[in-house]
mmCIF file with all atom_site columns, C-alpha atoms in Angstrom:
data_model
loop_
_atom_site.group_PDB
_atom_site.id
_atom_site.type_symbol
_atom_site.label_atom_id
_atom_site.label_alt_id
_atom_site.label_comp_id
_atom_site.label_asym_id
_atom_site.label_entity_id
_atom_site.label_seq_id
_atom_site.pdbx_PDB_ins_code
_atom_site.Cartn_x
_atom_site.Cartn_y
_atom_site.Cartn_z
_atom_site.occupancy
_atom_site.B_iso_or_equiv
_atom_site.pdbx_formal_charge
_atom_site.auth_seq_id
_atom_site.auth_comp_id
_atom_site.auth_asym_id
_atom_site.auth_atom_id
_atom_site.pdbx_PDB_model_num
ATOM 1   C CA . MET A 1 1   ? 26.052 118.668 106.451 1.00 79.00 ? 1   MET A CA 1
ATOM 2   C CA . GLU A 1 2   ? 29.228 116.567 106.340 1.00 94.00 ? 2   GLU A CA 1
ATOM 3   C CA . ARG A 1 3   ? 30.262 114.873 109.579 1.00 94.00 ? 3   ARG A CA 1
ATOM 4   C CA . GLN A 1 4   ? 33.577 116.660 109.955 1.00 95.00 ? 4   GLN A CA 1
ATOM 5   C CA . GLU A 1 5   ? 31.886 120.053 109.355 1.00 96.00 ? 5   GLU A CA 1
ATOM 6   C CA . LEU A 1 6   ? 29.175 119.177 111.939 1.00 97.00 ? 6   LEU A CA 1
ATOM 7   C CA . MET A 1 7   ? 31.793 118.236 114.519 1.00 97.00 ? 7   MET A CA 1
ATOM 8   C CA . GLN A 1 8   ? 33.787 121.487 113.848 1.00 97.00 ? 8   GLN A CA 1
ATOM 9   C CA . ASN A 1 9   ? 30.608 123.631 114.089 1.00 97.00 ? 9   ASN A CA 1
ATOM 10  C CA . ILE A 1 10  ? 29.674 121.873 117.485 1.00 98.00 ? 10  ILE A CA 1
ATOM 11  C CA . VAL A 1 11  ? 33.161 122.640 118.879 1.00 98.00 ? 11  VAL A CA 1
ATOM 12  C CA . LYS A 1 12  ? 32.974 126.206 117.817 1.00 97.00 ? 12  LYS A CA 1
ATOM 13  C CA . ILE A 1 13  ? 29.596 126.633 119.478 1.00 97.00 ? 13  ILE A CA 1
ATOM 14  C CA . LEU A 1 14  ? 30.746 125.022 122.772 1.00 97.00 ? 14  LEU A CA 1
ATOM 15  C CA . ASP A 1 15  ? 33.889 127.165 122.798 1.00 96.00 ? 15  ASP A CA 1
ATOM 16  C CA . SER A 1 16  ? 31.936 130.341 122.136 1.00 96.00 ? 16  SER A CA 1
ATOM 17  C CA . LYS A 1 17  ? 29.684 129.496 125.185 1.00 96.00 ? 17  LYS A CA 1
ATOM 18  C CA . LYS A 1 18  ? 32.622 128.973 127.525 1.00 96.00 ? 18  LYS A CA 1
ATOM 19  C CA . ALA A 1 19  ? 32.675 125.142 127.673 1.00 97.00 ? 19  ALA A CA 1
ATOM 20  C CA . THR A 1 20  ? 35.992 123.955 129.073 1.00 97.00 ? 20  THR A CA 1
ATOM 21  C CA . ASP A 1 21  ? 38.378 121.064 128.260 1.00 96.00 ? 21  ASP A CA 1
ATOM 22  C CA . ILE A 1 22  ? 36.810 120.432 124.876 1.00 97.00 ? 22  ILE A CA 1
ATOM 23  C CA . LYS A 1 23  ? 38.125 117.240 123.321 1.00 97.00 ? 23  LYS A CA 1
ATOM 24  C CA . VAL A 1 24  ? 37.198 115.395 120.121 1.00 98.00 ? 24  VAL A CA 1
ATOM 25  C CA . LEU A 1 25  ? 37.834 111.724 119.859 1.00 97.00 ? 25  LEU A CA 1
ATOM 26  C CA . GLU A 1 26  ? 37.767 110.118 116.410 1.00 96.00 ? 26  GLU A CA 1
ATOM 27  C CA . ILE A 1 27  ? 36.152 106.673 116.930 1.00 96.00 ? 27  ILE A CA 1
ATOM 28  C CA . THR A 1 28  ? 35.534 105.728 113.343 1.00 93.00 ? 28  THR A CA 1
ATOM 29  C CA . ASP A 1 29  ? 37.821 102.680 113.352 1.00 92.00 ? 29  ASP A CA 1
ATOM 30  C CA . LEU A 1 30  ? 36.730 101.556 116.874 1.00 94.00 ? 30  LEU A CA 1
ATOM 31  C CA . THR A 1 31  ? 32.881 101.339 116.594 1.00 92.00 ? 31  THR A CA 1
ATOM 32  C CA . VAL A 1 32  ? 30.044 101.757 114.239 1.00 91.00 ? 32  VAL A CA 1
ATOM 33  C CA . VAL A 1 33  ? 28.215 103.927 116.711 1.00 90.00 ? 33  VAL A CA 1
ATOM 34  C CA . ALA A 1 34  ? 29.633 107.255 115.446 1.00 96.00 ? 34  ALA A CA 1
ATOM 35  C CA . ASP A 1 35  ? 32.728 108.855 113.941 1.00 96.00 ? 35  ASP A CA 1
ATOM 36  C CA . TYR A 1 36  ? 33.300 111.483 116.616 1.00 97.00 ? 36  TYR A CA 1
ATOM 37  C CA . PHE A 1 37  ? 32.737 112.022 120.330 1.00 98.00 ? 37  PHE A CA 1
ATOM 38  C CA . VAL A 1 38  ? 32.854 115.703 121.214 1.00 98.00 ? 38  VAL A CA 1
ATOM 39  C CA . ILE A 1 39  ? 33.396 115.903 125.036 1.00 98.00 ? 39  ILE A CA 1
ATOM 40  C CA . ALA A 1 40  ? 33.080 119.139 126.928 1.00 98.00 ? 40  ALA A CA 1
ATOM 41  C CA . THR A 1 41  ? 32.734 120.401 130.453 1.00 98.00 ? 41  THR A CA 1
ATOM 42  C CA . GLY A 1 42  ? 30.369 123.038 131.845 1.00 97.00 ? 42  GLY A CA 1
ATOM 43  C CA . THR A 1 43  ? 30.724 124.669 135.275 1.00 96.00 ? 43  THR A CA 1
ATOM 44  C CA . SER A 1 44  ? 27.364 123.535 136.669 1.00 96.00 ? 44  SER A CA 1
ATOM 45  C CA . GLY A 1 45  ? 24.115 121.778 135.716 1.00 95.00 ? 45  GLY A CA 1
ATOM 46  C CA . THR A 1 46  ? 22.728 125.083 134.582 1.00 95.00 ? 46  THR A CA 1
ATOM 47  C CA . HIS A 1 47  ? 25.784 125.759 132.354 1.00 97.00 ? 47  HIS A CA 1
ATOM 48  C CA . ILE A 1 48  ? 25.685 122.292 130.709 1.00 97.00 ? 48  ILE A CA 1
ATOM 49  C CA . ARG A 1 49  ? 21.947 122.669 129.967 1.00 97.00 ? 49  ARG A CA 1
ATOM 50  C CA . SER A 1 50  ? 22.679 126.132 128.399 1.00 97.00 ? 50  SER A CA 1
ATOM 51  C CA . LEU A 1 51  ? 25.500 124.611 126.324 1.00 98.00 ? 51  LEU A CA 1
ATOM 52  C CA . SER A 1 52  ? 23.329 121.746 125.034 1.00 97.00 ? 52  SER A CA 1
ATOM 53  C CA . ASP A 1 53  ? 20.524 124.151 124.222 1.00 97.00 ? 53  ASP A CA 1
ATOM 54  C CA . GLU A 1 54  ? 22.887 126.424 122.352 1.00 98.00 ? 54  GLU A CA 1
ATOM 55  C CA . VAL A 1 55  ? 24.254 123.507 120.274 1.00 98.00 ? 55  VAL A CA 1
ATOM 56  C CA . GLU A 1 56  ? 20.712 122.230 119.472 1.00 97.00 ? 56  GLU A CA 1
ATOM 57  C CA . VAL A 1 57  ? 19.481 125.628 118.416 1.00 97.00 ? 57  VAL A CA 1
ATOM 58  C CA . ALA A 1 58  ? 22.492 126.570 116.351 1.00 97.00 ? 58  ALA A CA 1
ATOM 59  C CA . ILE A 1 59  ? 22.816 123.245 114.646 1.00 98.00 ? 59  ILE A CA 1
ATOM 60  C CA . LYS A 1 60  ? 19.095 123.129 113.996 1.00 97.00 ? 60  LYS A CA 1
ATOM 61  C CA . LYS A 1 61  ? 19.432 126.385 112.156 1.00 97.00 ? 61  LYS A CA 1
ATOM 62  C CA . GLN A 1 62  ? 21.861 124.612 109.886 1.00 95.00 ? 62  GLN A CA 1
ATOM 63  C CA . GLY A 1 63  ? 19.310 121.978 109.056 1.00 96.00 ? 63  GLY A CA 1
ATOM 64  C CA . VAL A 1 64  ? 20.407 119.194 111.436 1.00 97.00 ? 64  VAL A CA 1
ATOM 65  C CA . GLU A 1 65  ? 18.476 117.928 114.507 1.00 96.00 ? 65  GLU A CA 1
ATOM 66  C CA . PRO A 1 66  ? 19.649 115.388 117.054 1.00 97.00 ? 66  PRO A CA 1
ATOM 67  C CA . LYS A 1 67  ? 18.368 111.836 116.798 1.00 97.00 ? 67  LYS A CA 1
ATOM 68  C CA . SER A 1 68  ? 18.091 111.927 120.576 1.00 97.00 ? 68  SER A CA 1
ATOM 69  C CA . VAL A 1 69  ? 18.888 113.943 123.658 1.00 96.00 ? 69  VAL A CA 1
ATOM 70  C CA . GLU A 1 70  ? 19.567 112.222 126.951 1.00 96.00 ? 70  GLU A CA 1
ATOM 71  C CA . GLY A 1 71  ? 20.257 113.427 130.471 1.00 93.00 ? 71  GLY A CA 1
ATOM 72  C CA . ARG A 1 72  ? 18.705 116.879 130.701 1.00 85.00 ? 72  ARG A CA 1
ATOM 73  C CA . THR A 1 73  ? 18.286 116.510 134.445 1.00 84.00 ? 73  THR A CA 1
ATOM 74  C CA . THR A 1 74  ? 21.687 114.967 135.214 1.00 88.00 ? 74  THR A CA 1
ATOM 75  C CA . GLY A 1 75  ? 25.271 116.042 135.201 1.00 95.00 ? 75  GLY A CA 1
ATOM 76  C CA . TRP A 1 76  ? 25.830 114.473 131.797 1.00 97.00 ? 76  TRP A CA 1
ATOM 77  C CA . ILE A 1 77  ? 23.970 115.534 128.621 1.00 98.00 ? 77  ILE A CA 1
ATOM 78  C CA . LEU A 1 78  ? 24.239 113.579 125.472 1.00 98.00 ? 78  LEU A CA 1
ATOM 79  C CA . LEU A 1 79  ? 23.273 114.879 122.079 1.00 98.00 ? 79  LEU A CA 1
ATOM 80  C CA . ASP A 1 80  ? 23.256 112.145 119.388 1.00 98.00 ? 80  ASP A CA 1
ATOM 81  C CA . TYR A 1 81  ? 23.693 113.537 115.876 1.00 98.00 ? 81  TYR A CA 1
ATOM 82  C CA . GLY A 1 82  ? 24.459 110.131 114.287 1.00 96.00 ? 82  GLY A CA 1
ATOM 83  C CA . ALA A 1 83  ? 28.018 110.447 113.192 1.00 96.00 ? 83  ALA A CA 1
ATOM 84  C CA . VAL A 1 84  ? 28.808 112.963 116.002 1.00 98.00 ? 84  VAL A CA 1
ATOM 85  C CA . ILE A 1 85  ? 27.856 112.331 119.586 1.00 98.00 ? 85  ILE A CA 1
ATOM 86  C CA . VAL A 1 86  ? 28.210 115.266 122.038 1.00 98.00 ? 86  VAL A CA 1
ATOM 87  C CA . HIS A 1 87  ? 28.852 114.649 125.666 1.00 98.00 ? 87  HIS A CA 1
ATOM 88  C CA . ILE A 1 88  ? 28.577 117.652 128.001 1.00 98.00 ? 88  ILE A CA 1
ATOM 89  C CA . PHE A 1 89  ? 29.467 117.063 131.607 1.00 98.00 ? 89  PHE A CA 1
ATOM 90  C CA . THR A 1 90  ? 29.639 118.859 134.941 1.00 97.00 ? 90  THR A CA 1
ATOM 91  C CA . PRO A 1 91  ? 33.146 118.575 136.305 1.00 97.00 ? 91  PRO A CA 1
ATOM 92  C CA . ASP A 1 92  ? 32.421 115.745 138.845 1.00 96.00 ? 92  ASP A CA 1
ATOM 93  C CA . GLN A 1 93  ? 30.506 113.671 136.234 1.00 96.00 ? 93  GLN A CA 1
ATOM 94  C CA . ARG A 1 94  ? 33.301 114.075 133.690 1.00 96.00 ? 94  ARG A CA 1
ATOM 95  C CA . GLU A 1 95  ? 35.842 112.851 136.099 1.00 96.00 ? 95  GLU A CA 1
ATOM 96  C CA . LEU A 1 96  ? 33.554 109.991 137.205 1.00 95.00 ? 96  LEU A CA 1
ATOM 97  C CA . PHE A 1 97  ? 32.879 108.630 133.730 1.00 95.00 ? 97  PHE A CA 1
ATOM 98  C CA . ASN A 1 98  ? 36.254 109.526 132.227 1.00 96.00 ? 98  ASN A CA 1
ATOM 99  C CA . LEU A 1 99  ? 35.360 108.782 128.677 1.00 95.00 ? 99  LEU A CA 1
ATOM 100 C CA . GLU A 1 100 ? 38.802 109.690 127.530 1.00 94.00 ? 100 GLU A CA 1
ATOM 101 C CA . HIS A 1 101 ? 40.135 106.739 129.479 1.00 95.00 ? 101 HIS A CA 1
ATOM 102 C CA . LEU A 1 102 ? 37.324 104.381 128.347 1.00 93.00 ? 102 LEU A CA 1
ATOM 103 C CA . TRP A 1 103 ? 38.084 105.366 124.739 1.00 95.00 ? 103 TRP A CA 1
ATOM 104 C CA . ALA A 1 104 ? 41.833 105.560 125.087 1.00 94.00 ? 104 ALA A CA 1
ATOM 105 C CA . ASP A 1 105 ? 42.307 103.781 121.800 1.00 95.00 ? 105 ASP A CA 1
ATOM 106 C CA . ALA A 1 106 ? 40.612 106.630 119.926 1.00 95.00 ? 106 ALA A CA 1
ATOM 107 C CA . GLU A 1 107 ? 42.628 109.259 118.172 1.00 94.00 ? 107 GLU A CA 1
ATOM 108 C CA . GLU A 1 108 ? 42.283 112.753 119.664 1.00 95.00 ? 108 GLU A CA 1
ATOM 109 C CA . THR A 1 109 ? 41.524 115.381 116.939 1.00 95.00 ? 109 THR A CA 1
ATOM 110 C CA . ASP A 1 110 ? 43.445 118.662 117.092 1.00 94.00 ? 110 ASP A CA 1
ATOM 111 C CA . ILE A 1 111 ? 40.743 121.207 117.575 1.00 94.00 ? 111 ILE A CA 1
ATOM 112 C CA . SER A 1 112 ? 43.094 124.275 118.068 1.00 91.00 ? 112 SER A CA 1
ATOM 113 C CA . LYS A 1 113 ? 42.242 125.662 114.638 1.00 86.00 ? 113 LYS A CA 1
ATOM 114 C CA . PHE A 1 114 ? 38.464 125.658 115.460 1.00 78.00 ? 114 PHE A CA 1
ATOM 115 C CA . ILE A 1 115 ? 38.569 127.366 118.782 1.00 80.00 ? 115 ILE A CA 1
ATOM 116 C CA . THR A 1 116 ? 39.809 130.729 120.175 1.00 67.00 ? 116 THR A CA 1
ATOM 117 C CA . GLU A 1 117 ? 42.595 130.678 122.596 1.00 55.00 ? 117 GLU A CA 1
#
């Protein structure tokens, strides 16, 4: 699966499961780590685990498995799909780590065409 399609599919899944404040940062020109960060917030630890499980199951059905998954017992779950890294936070952890600020030089991708309003 092409990296942009993977990113779009992940955004759609997170949106369909009521993740909030979904943002995509294009980091291609800033690091070799990945091309995109998908950042989303869940309402609680249970919700972020549900969001990460849903992404994993749905993307696996499309033939792609994460290289690693971190943080299942914390307020920040990271799914590493190589070119796309997914960060799912509880509200307090998102505010604490503030990835958007840390990666302020990244270009934010317009995801409005991938999600329902």
